[in-house]
mmCIF file of C-alpha atoms in Angstrom:
data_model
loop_
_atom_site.group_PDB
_atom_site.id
_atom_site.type_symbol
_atom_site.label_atom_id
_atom_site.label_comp_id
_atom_site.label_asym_id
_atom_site.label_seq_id
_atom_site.Cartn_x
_atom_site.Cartn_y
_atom_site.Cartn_z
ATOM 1 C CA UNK A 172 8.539 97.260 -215.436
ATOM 2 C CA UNK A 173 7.743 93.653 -213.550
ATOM 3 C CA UNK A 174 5.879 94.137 -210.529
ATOM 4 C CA UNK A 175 6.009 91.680 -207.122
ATOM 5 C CA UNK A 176 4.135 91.753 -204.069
ATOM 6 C CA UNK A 177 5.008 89.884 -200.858
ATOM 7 C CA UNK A 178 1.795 89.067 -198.796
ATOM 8 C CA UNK A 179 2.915 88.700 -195.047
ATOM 9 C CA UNK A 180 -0.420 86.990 -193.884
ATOM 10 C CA UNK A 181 -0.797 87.565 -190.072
ATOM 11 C CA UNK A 182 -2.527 85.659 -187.904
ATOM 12 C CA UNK A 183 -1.655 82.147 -189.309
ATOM 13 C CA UNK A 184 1.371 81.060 -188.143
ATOM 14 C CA UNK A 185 2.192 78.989 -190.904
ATOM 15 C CA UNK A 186 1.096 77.809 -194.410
ATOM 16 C CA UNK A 187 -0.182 74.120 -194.533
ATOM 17 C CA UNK A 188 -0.368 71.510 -197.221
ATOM 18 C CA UNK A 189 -4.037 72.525 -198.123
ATOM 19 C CA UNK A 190 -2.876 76.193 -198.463
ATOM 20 C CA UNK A 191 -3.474 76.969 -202.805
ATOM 21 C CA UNK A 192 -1.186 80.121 -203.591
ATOM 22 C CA UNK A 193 -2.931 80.137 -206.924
ATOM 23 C CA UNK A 194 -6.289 80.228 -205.544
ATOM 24 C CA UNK A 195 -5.651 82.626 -203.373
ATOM 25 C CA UNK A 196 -3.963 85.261 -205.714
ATOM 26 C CA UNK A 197 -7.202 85.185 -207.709
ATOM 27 C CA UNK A 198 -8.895 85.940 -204.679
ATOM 28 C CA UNK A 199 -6.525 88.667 -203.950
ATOM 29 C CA UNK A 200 -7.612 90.983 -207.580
ATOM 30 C CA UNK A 201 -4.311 92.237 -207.793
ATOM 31 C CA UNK A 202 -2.006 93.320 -210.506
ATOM 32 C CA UNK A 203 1.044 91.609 -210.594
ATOM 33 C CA UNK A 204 3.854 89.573 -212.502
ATOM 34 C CA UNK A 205 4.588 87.488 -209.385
ATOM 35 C CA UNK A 206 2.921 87.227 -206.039
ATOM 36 C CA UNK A 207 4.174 85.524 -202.889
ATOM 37 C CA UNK A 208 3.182 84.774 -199.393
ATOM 38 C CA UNK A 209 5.196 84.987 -196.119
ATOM 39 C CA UNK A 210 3.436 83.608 -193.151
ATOM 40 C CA UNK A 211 3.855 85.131 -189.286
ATOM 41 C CA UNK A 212 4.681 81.932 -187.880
ATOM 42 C CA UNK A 213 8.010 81.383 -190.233
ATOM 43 C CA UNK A 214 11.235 81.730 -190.261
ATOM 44 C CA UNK A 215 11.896 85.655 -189.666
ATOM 45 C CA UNK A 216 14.226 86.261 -192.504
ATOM 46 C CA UNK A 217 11.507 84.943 -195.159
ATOM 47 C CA UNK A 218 10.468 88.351 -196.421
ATOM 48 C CA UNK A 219 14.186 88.967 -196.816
ATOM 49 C CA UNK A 220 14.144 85.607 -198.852
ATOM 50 C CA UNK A 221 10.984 86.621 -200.855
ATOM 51 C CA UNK A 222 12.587 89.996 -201.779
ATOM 52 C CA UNK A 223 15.671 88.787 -202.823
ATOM 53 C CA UNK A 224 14.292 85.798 -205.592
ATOM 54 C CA UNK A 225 11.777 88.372 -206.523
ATOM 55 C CA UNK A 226 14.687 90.780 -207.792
ATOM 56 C CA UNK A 227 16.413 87.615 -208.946
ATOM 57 C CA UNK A 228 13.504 86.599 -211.391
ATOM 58 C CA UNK A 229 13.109 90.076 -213.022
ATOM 59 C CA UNK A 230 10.610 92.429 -210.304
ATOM 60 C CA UNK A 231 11.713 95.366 -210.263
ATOM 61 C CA UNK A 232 8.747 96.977 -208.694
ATOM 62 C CA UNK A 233 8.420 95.373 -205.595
ATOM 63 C CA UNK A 234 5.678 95.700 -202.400
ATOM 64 C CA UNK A 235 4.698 94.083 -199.230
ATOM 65 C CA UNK A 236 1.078 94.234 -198.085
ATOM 66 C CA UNK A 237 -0.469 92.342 -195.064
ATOM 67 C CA UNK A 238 -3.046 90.075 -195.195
ATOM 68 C CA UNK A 239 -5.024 87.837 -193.207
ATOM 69 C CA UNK A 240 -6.618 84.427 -193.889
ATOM 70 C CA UNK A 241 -10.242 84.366 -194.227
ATOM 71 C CA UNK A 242 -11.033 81.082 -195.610
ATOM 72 C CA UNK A 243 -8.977 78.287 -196.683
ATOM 73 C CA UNK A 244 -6.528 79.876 -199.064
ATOM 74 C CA UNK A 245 -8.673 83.120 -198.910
ATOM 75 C CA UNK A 246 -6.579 86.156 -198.073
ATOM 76 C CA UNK A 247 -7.872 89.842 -197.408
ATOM 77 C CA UNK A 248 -5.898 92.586 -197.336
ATOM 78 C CA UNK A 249 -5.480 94.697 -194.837
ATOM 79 C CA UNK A 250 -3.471 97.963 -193.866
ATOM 80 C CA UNK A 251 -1.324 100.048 -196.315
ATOM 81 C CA UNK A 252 1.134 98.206 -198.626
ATOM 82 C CA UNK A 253 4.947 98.909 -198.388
ATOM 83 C CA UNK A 254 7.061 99.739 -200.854
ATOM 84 C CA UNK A 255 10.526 97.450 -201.020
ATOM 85 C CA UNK A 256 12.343 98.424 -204.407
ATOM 86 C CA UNK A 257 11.285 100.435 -207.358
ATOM 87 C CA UNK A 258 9.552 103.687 -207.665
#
């Protein structure tokens, strides 16, 4: 079973050009098939747009965790993760 996790970073309202997603799933230590980040700032319905080409692409396990920037393309979790789809 593929797992996905949305990371809604708070706190930034939106991802720049110098934001790495690579870099900062390694910094995250996660296990996951696919990882992708949702920023405060954006569009509202982004999650719902994460979620959606998450399920398309396979994930059927699928979470949402907050996390906040700590460094450039740093993120720290915080708070209890959510589950979306799976079991």
């Amino acid at each position: 079973m593929k797992t996905g996790i949305i990371v809604y970073v708070v706190g930034s309202q939106f991802s720049d050009d110098t934001f790495d997603e690579k870099k900062a799933v390694r910094s995250l230590d996660v296990k996951a098939d696919r990882v992708s980040f949702v920023f405060s700032g954006e569009k509202e319905d982004d999650l719902a747009y994460s979620w959606c080409d998450m399920t398309q692409k396979g994930m059927s396990r699928i979470l949402c965790m907050t996390g906040v920037l700590t460094a450039p393309s740093m993120v720290r979790l915080v708070g209890h993760e959510m589950q979306l789809t799976g079991y």
